[in-house]
Amino acid sequence: MQSRRDFLQKLTASAAALSFTSYAAAAAPSVLRESQPYDGPVLRVAIMGLGGYGSRVAEAMQSSKMAKLVGVISGTPSKIKDWQAKYNIPEKNCYNYDNFDQIKNNADIDAVYVITPNALHRDQVIRVAKAGKHAITEKPMGLNAKECQDMIDACKKANVKLLVGYRLHFEPFTLEVVRMRKDGELGKVNFFQGLSGFKIGDPSQWRLNKQLAGGGSMMDIGIYAINGSRYMLGEDPIWVTAQETKTDPQKFKEGVDETITFQLGFPSGAVASCLSSYNINFLDRFFLSGDKGFAELSPATGYGPLKGRTNKGEINQPVVTHQTVQMDEMAAIILQNKKPVIPVDGEEGMKDLKIIDAIYESIKTGKQIALKL
Ligand code: NAD
């Protein structure tokens, strides 16, 4: 059986061989294009949750220029020690889940990146906001739209920024397709297909625990197809229909979806046809069709390199480490108010959860659900 790690590692094969120079030359914020050492503002980040993805972000951030890992929040003292040694993190910047509210007294940390199981994001982001620090949270932003609204409200009240870790919003192949669509090279776009799936391994992992994951494949990877449909088509859907199939109720218990197909309708008349699965391998493909042409990304959401083609031929873009670019760009958003091409703020994250809420409702009722994003 293929694990999520195997799946992502295959897609990632050459990410380690990334050339930062090629990225810096082509897709970087202007500040990073300069060849001389960077001495502008730096976002000082603490990572909360030192698991698989937290480790990947930490490693990638070593190559970021505008973001620096300076702190950790973890429930496992041995992990804190390892990270301190590896990343030169001072004792005073180390916290656990009980005492991290004290971060409010730490002037050396600007932002906290929450990379814990989905069900923890809401409360942890709210605590980060109350401590007066900017919050970056992993996807899905929360378990539902209501949780997202709570997070947005808390960050507004505390006057801190709230960003969601949508790394693909800064990824060059993705941005090239968005540019083509915006520039009219595909004509009027009227169809998007998003396929997101892999066979998940270990049945005891938190991703298959409704309490911690909030659902199943939809919360984890179906959200990529939802999010992709919006940035690829450049509009937000007004209705959704969805159907669920479950072949293994032992592994995918009540409230943990195995496979969901769903359809979205957009104001322009465009439609999207999507699939989210924890039990079908090799599904990582976006396809966008217009009157004058098409664009395909496959893989579309793995850690890279992504690959793409259009009716005119192969898409050529620099291969980057997604999280290195993401952290530089997020630092520019937080420190310099930079406006990204595709938003990554709390409202953007909440839109995807509104759609997920409606997908689950459609499955339950068998009806088309109207959306107001
Ligand atoms: P993981 O299981 O590898 O790590 C989760 C971490 O949270 C672990 O260090 C664990 O010890 C810690 N944790 C704290 N409280 C916990 C609790 N009550 N129960 C279980 N673990 C607890 O998971 P991951 O793959 O790092 O995923 C973390 C988050 O990152 C998820 O929200 C996931 O959707 C997101 N993620 C995003 C991407 C992306 O490409 N943007 C990729 C992978 C994961």
XYZ file of C-alpha atoms and ligand atoms in Angstrom:
417
model
C 0.000 0.000 0.000
C 1.280 3.448 -0.844
C 1.604 5.816 2.076
C 1.020 9.549 1.870
C 4.757 9.963 2.407
C 5.635 7.663 -0.537
C 3.151 9.514 -2.685
C 4.474 12.942 -1.831
C 8.100 11.818 -1.984
C 7.644 10.589 -5.545
C 6.226 13.940 -6.502
C 9.088 15.635 -4.729
C 11.962 13.690 -6.218
C 14.003 16.657 -7.298
C 12.879 19.296 -4.834
C 16.116 18.755 -2.946
C 18.025 19.645 -6.086
C 16.286 22.983 -6.264
C 18.267 25.860 -7.550
C 17.499 28.873 -5.441
C 19.183 30.998 -8.070
C 16.779 29.932 -10.803
C 13.880 30.769 -8.517
C 15.393 34.071 -7.473
C 15.887 35.089 -11.080
C 12.386 34.345 -12.237
C 9.681 34.325 -9.642
C 10.993 35.960 -6.514
C 9.872 39.145 -4.885
C 12.094 41.956 -6.097
C 13.991 42.051 -2.818
C 15.262 38.503 -3.457
C 16.480 39.135 -6.985
C 19.417 41.117 -5.752
C 22.636 39.172 -5.719
C 24.088 40.978 -2.682
C 23.283 39.666 0.813
C 19.772 40.515 1.973
C 19.645 42.924 4.887
C 15.980 44.000 4.844
C 13.286 43.105 7.375
C 12.968 39.487 8.465
C 9.891 37.725 9.852
C 10.888 35.764 12.957
C 8.763 32.623 13.070
C 8.002 29.976 15.683
C 6.627 26.654 14.431
C 3.900 24.956 16.473
C 3.715 21.184 15.856
C 7.040 19.563 14.992
C 5.656 16.709 12.887
C 6.091 15.702 9.271
C 5.013 18.919 7.606
C 6.446 21.189 10.306
C 9.836 19.557 9.672
C 9.525 20.175 5.931
C 8.659 23.844 6.466
C 11.560 24.286 8.905
C 14.026 22.767 6.448
C 12.718 24.879 3.555
C 12.781 28.058 5.638
C 16.565 27.713 5.950
C 16.724 29.003 2.355
C 14.205 31.815 2.876
C 15.641 35.290 3.054
C 12.760 37.191 4.609
C 11.630 34.513 7.092
C 13.680 32.874 9.815
C 12.848 30.026 12.180
C 13.553 31.322 15.693
C 11.228 29.357 17.983
C 9.293 26.140 18.576
C 6.129 25.031 20.369
C 5.830 21.318 21.033
C 4.523 18.817 23.584
C 7.599 16.601 23.172
C 10.717 17.836 25.055
C 13.082 15.552 23.088
C 11.901 17.062 19.793
C 12.474 20.546 21.160
C 16.057 19.585 22.073
C 16.681 18.148 18.589
C 15.314 21.245 16.865
C 17.260 23.565 19.171
C 20.473 21.821 18.186
C 19.622 21.619 14.489
C 18.356 25.173 14.042
C 20.213 26.984 16.782
C 17.049 27.934 18.677
C 17.587 29.594 22.085
C 15.941 28.114 25.188
C 13.912 31.290 25.755
C 12.096 30.738 22.411
C 10.900 27.210 23.288
C 7.356 26.609 24.526
C 4.898 23.774 25.117
C 1.128 23.659 24.550
C 0.436 24.736 28.152
C 2.673 27.768 28.360
C 2.820 29.190 24.829
C 0.519 32.101 25.735
C 3.674 33.518 27.339
C 4.968 34.173 23.865
C 3.276 37.543 24.260
C 6.238 38.614 26.401
C 8.770 37.516 23.802
C 9.791 40.420 21.594
C 11.971 38.143 19.445
C 9.057 36.244 17.831
C 6.792 37.932 15.266
C 4.609 35.074 14.030
C 3.559 31.519 14.874
C 2.998 28.919 12.148
C 0.423 26.363 13.383
C 1.152 22.943 11.815
C -0.847 20.603 14.052
C -3.823 18.280 13.359
C -6.788 20.126 11.814
C -9.039 20.144 14.888
C -6.463 22.109 16.886
C -6.016 25.024 14.458
C -8.937 27.141 15.700
C -8.053 27.313 19.388
C -4.317 27.532 18.760
C -4.668 30.414 16.289
C -6.942 32.251 18.706
C -4.341 31.855 21.477
C -1.593 33.078 19.130
C -3.699 36.140 18.259
C -4.382 36.850 21.932
C -0.612 36.743 22.493
C -0.336 39.529 19.917
C 1.528 37.492 17.278
C 0.712 37.068 13.589
C -0.735 33.644 12.819
C -0.079 31.369 9.876
C -2.136 28.185 9.962
C -2.064 25.069 7.861
C -4.942 23.951 5.672
C -7.734 23.229 6.325
C -7.886 26.520 8.205
C -10.516 25.107 10.618
C -13.057 22.292 10.700
C -15.887 24.433 9.310
C -16.763 27.999 8.311
C -17.847 28.921 11.841
C -14.416 28.024 13.232
C -12.767 30.082 10.478
C -14.951 33.079 11.327
C -13.903 32.784 15.001
C -10.250 32.794 13.929
C -10.724 35.806 11.645
C -12.539 37.717 14.406
C -9.819 36.949 16.984
C -7.024 38.092 14.665
C -8.902 41.272 13.722
C -9.515 42.063 17.374
C -5.844 41.538 18.208
C -4.771 43.503 15.121
C -2.571 40.691 13.822
C -2.497 39.117 10.376
C -3.923 35.661 9.667
C -2.609 33.628 6.717
C -3.328 30.089 5.533
C -0.470 27.873 4.300
C -1.609 27.669 0.682
C 1.894 27.109 -0.747
C 0.610 26.658 -4.322
C -0.543 30.279 -4.426
C 3.136 31.196 -4.857
C 4.164 28.314 -7.123
C 5.419 29.282 -10.614
C 3.583 26.616 -12.736
C 0.347 27.447 -10.934
C 0.867 31.182 -11.360
C 1.659 30.722 -15.064
C -1.687 29.008 -15.715
C -3.464 31.737 -13.747
C -1.630 34.359 -15.856
C -2.627 32.616 -19.104
C -6.256 32.559 -18.058
C -6.153 36.222 -16.964
C -4.462 37.282 -20.201
C -7.175 35.564 -22.230
C -4.846 32.990 -23.787
C -7.376 30.211 -23.095
C -10.351 32.285 -24.243
C -13.455 32.084 -22.096
C -12.801 29.327 -19.569
C -15.795 27.125 -18.863
C -14.519 23.902 -17.301
C -12.190 22.826 -14.496
C -11.410 19.314 -13.403
C -9.585 18.689 -10.104
C -8.543 15.195 -9.074
C -6.965 14.741 -5.643
C -6.365 11.292 -4.230
C -4.021 8.670 -2.869
C -4.354 5.439 -0.893
C -3.805 6.319 2.748
C -1.782 3.906 4.934
C -1.775 3.407 8.727
C -5.422 3.225 9.893
C -4.473 4.542 13.363
C -3.156 7.932 12.167
C -4.939 11.143 13.181
C -5.996 11.804 9.566
C -8.493 8.937 9.929
C -9.742 10.122 13.318
C -12.858 12.302 12.971
C -12.093 14.063 16.265
C -8.698 15.329 15.081
C -9.170 15.507 11.309
C -12.752 16.783 11.175
C -13.493 14.505 8.221
C -11.507 12.395 5.789
C -9.929 12.936 2.391
C -11.945 16.109 1.743
C -10.352 17.964 4.677
C -6.880 16.830 3.696
C -6.641 16.758 -0.096
C -10.102 17.383 -1.576
C -9.541 20.938 -0.387
C -6.799 21.277 -3.049
C -9.347 20.648 -5.821
C -11.787 23.122 -4.225
C -9.148 25.800 -3.792
C -7.721 25.065 -7.264
C -11.109 25.411 -8.946
C -11.363 28.951 -7.576
C -7.883 30.193 -8.493
C -7.846 28.439 -11.854
C -11.275 29.736 -12.929
C -10.811 33.081 -11.153
C -14.242 33.143 -9.532
C -16.116 31.671 -6.586
C -18.801 28.984 -6.983
C -22.513 29.618 -6.400
C -23.679 26.017 -6.023
C -22.352 22.582 -5.218
C -23.559 18.986 -5.510
C -21.680 16.040 -3.984
C -21.805 12.254 -3.699
C -19.909 9.931 -1.351
C -18.716 6.366 -1.933
C -17.372 4.203 0.903
C -15.895 0.767 0.201
C -14.051 0.251 3.504
C -16.169 1.334 6.501
C -13.727 -0.359 8.876
C -10.900 1.992 7.915
C -13.068 5.000 7.060
C -15.362 5.252 10.062
C -18.475 7.401 10.523
C -17.663 10.998 9.575
C -14.387 10.086 7.829
C -14.953 10.295 4.080
C -13.140 7.886 1.786
C -14.145 9.096 -1.692
C -16.269 12.088 -2.674
C -17.130 13.346 -6.149
C -18.432 16.898 -6.330
C -19.482 19.489 -8.865
C -19.351 23.269 -8.594
C -21.202 25.896 -10.618
C -19.774 29.397 -11.149
C -21.433 32.750 -11.947
C -19.943 32.840 -15.482
C -21.584 29.501 -16.263
C -18.313 27.575 -15.848
C -18.535 24.235 -14.066
C -16.027 22.150 -12.100
C -15.977 18.399 -11.718
C -13.803 17.152 -8.848
C -12.811 14.037 -6.969
C -11.308 13.602 -3.494
C -10.155 10.175 -2.323
C -8.123 8.383 0.331
C -8.518 5.124 -1.562
C -7.494 5.826 -5.179
C -3.853 6.271 -6.154
C -2.180 8.615 -8.635
C -4.791 11.366 -8.570
C -3.119 14.758 -8.688
C -4.344 16.577 -11.781
C -5.888 19.946 -12.627
C -7.347 20.591 -16.072
C -8.680 23.928 -17.270
C -10.503 24.267 -20.573
C -11.455 27.410 -22.502
C -12.769 28.385 -25.950
C -9.251 28.925 -27.281
C -7.124 26.439 -25.369
C -6.505 24.247 -22.346
C -3.978 23.988 -19.529
C -3.167 20.901 -17.509
C -1.056 20.512 -14.372
C -0.141 16.954 -13.440
C 1.108 16.732 -10.779
C -0.751 19.858 -9.696
C -0.430 19.908 -5.905
C 2.494 17.687 -4.788
C 5.628 19.246 -3.354
C 7.132 19.393 -6.827
C 8.355 19.526 -9.372
C 4.947 20.243 -10.878
C 4.525 19.557 -14.578
C 2.203 21.210 -17.044
C 1.175 21.506 -20.653
C -1.222 23.534 -22.737
C -2.649 23.137 -26.238
C 0.541 24.919 -27.367
C 3.025 22.622 -25.603
C 4.891 22.111 -22.356
C 4.824 24.733 -19.600
C 8.351 25.717 -18.598
C 8.795 27.352 -15.222
C 11.481 27.318 -12.550
C 11.301 24.456 -10.061
C 11.235 25.827 -6.533
C 10.925 24.542 -2.995
C 7.336 25.619 -2.383
C 7.699 26.356 1.312
C 10.859 28.467 0.830
C 9.030 30.761 -1.582
C 5.852 30.665 0.502
C 7.647 31.839 3.632
C 9.431 34.660 1.793
C 6.166 35.800 0.259
C 4.260 35.509 3.544
C 6.957 37.562 5.244
C 6.462 40.241 2.571
C 2.671 40.126 3.112
C 3.036 40.476 6.884
C 5.922 42.945 7.011
C 5.327 45.007 3.865
C 1.617 44.547 3.189
C 2.420 42.915 -0.142
C -0.686 41.777 -2.071
C -0.273 38.229 -3.416
C -1.642 37.295 -6.880
C -3.877 34.696 -5.193
C -4.914 35.636 -1.641
C -3.857 33.560 1.385
C -5.758 35.423 4.102
C -8.358 34.101 6.538
C -11.284 35.017 4.261
C -9.700 32.938 1.496
C -9.315 29.971 3.869
C -12.916 30.338 5.077
C -14.282 30.175 1.511
C -12.939 26.637 1.144
C -14.520 25.593 4.440
C -17.870 27.103 3.383
C -17.693 24.887 0.312
C -16.711 21.846 2.400
C -19.651 22.497 4.768
C -21.935 22.575 1.707
C -20.373 19.412 0.235
C -21.131 17.481 3.437
C -24.653 18.948 3.473
C -25.235 17.958 -0.141
C -24.121 14.392 0.602
C -26.487 14.256 3.576
C -29.511 15.744 1.829
C -28.913 14.620 -1.751
C -29.619 18.198 -2.821
C -27.810 20.950 -4.683
C -26.623 23.519 -2.128
C -26.484 27.226 -2.936
C -23.258 28.983 -1.916
C -22.729 32.557 -0.789
C -19.014 33.154 -0.431
P 1.953 15.026 11.603
O 1.148 13.962 12.269
O 3.189 14.606 10.881
O 2.379 16.147 12.665
C 1.441 16.700 13.557
C 2.185 17.251 14.750
O 1.230 17.779 15.670
C 2.994 16.184 15.489
O 4.272 16.691 15.796
C 2.199 15.952 16.762
O 3.023 15.577 17.860
C 1.579 17.328 16.985
N 0.388 17.304 17.836
C 0.103 18.260 18.754
N -1.034 17.964 19.401
C -1.461 16.791 18.905
C -2.587 15.981 19.196
N -3.514 16.326 20.115
N -2.751 14.860 18.479
C -1.875 14.501 17.516
N -0.775 15.241 17.215
C -0.587 16.376 17.908
O 0.957 15.786 10.629
P 1.377 16.768 9.448
O 1.413 16.001 8.187
O 2.565 17.548 9.851
O 0.076 17.715 9.360
C -0.112 18.821 10.225
C -0.987 19.879 9.527
O -0.322 20.303 8.348
C -2.356 19.374 9.077
O -3.319 20.375 9.280
C -2.200 19.091 7.606
O -3.391 19.248 6.852
C -1.177 20.156 7.225
N -0.346 19.754 6.068
C -0.232 20.630 5.040
C 0.522 20.304 3.941
C 0.690 21.279 2.818
O 1.253 20.903 1.790
N 0.271 22.511 2.977
C 1.160 19.062 3.878
C 1.036 18.191 4.966
C 0.270 18.558 6.059
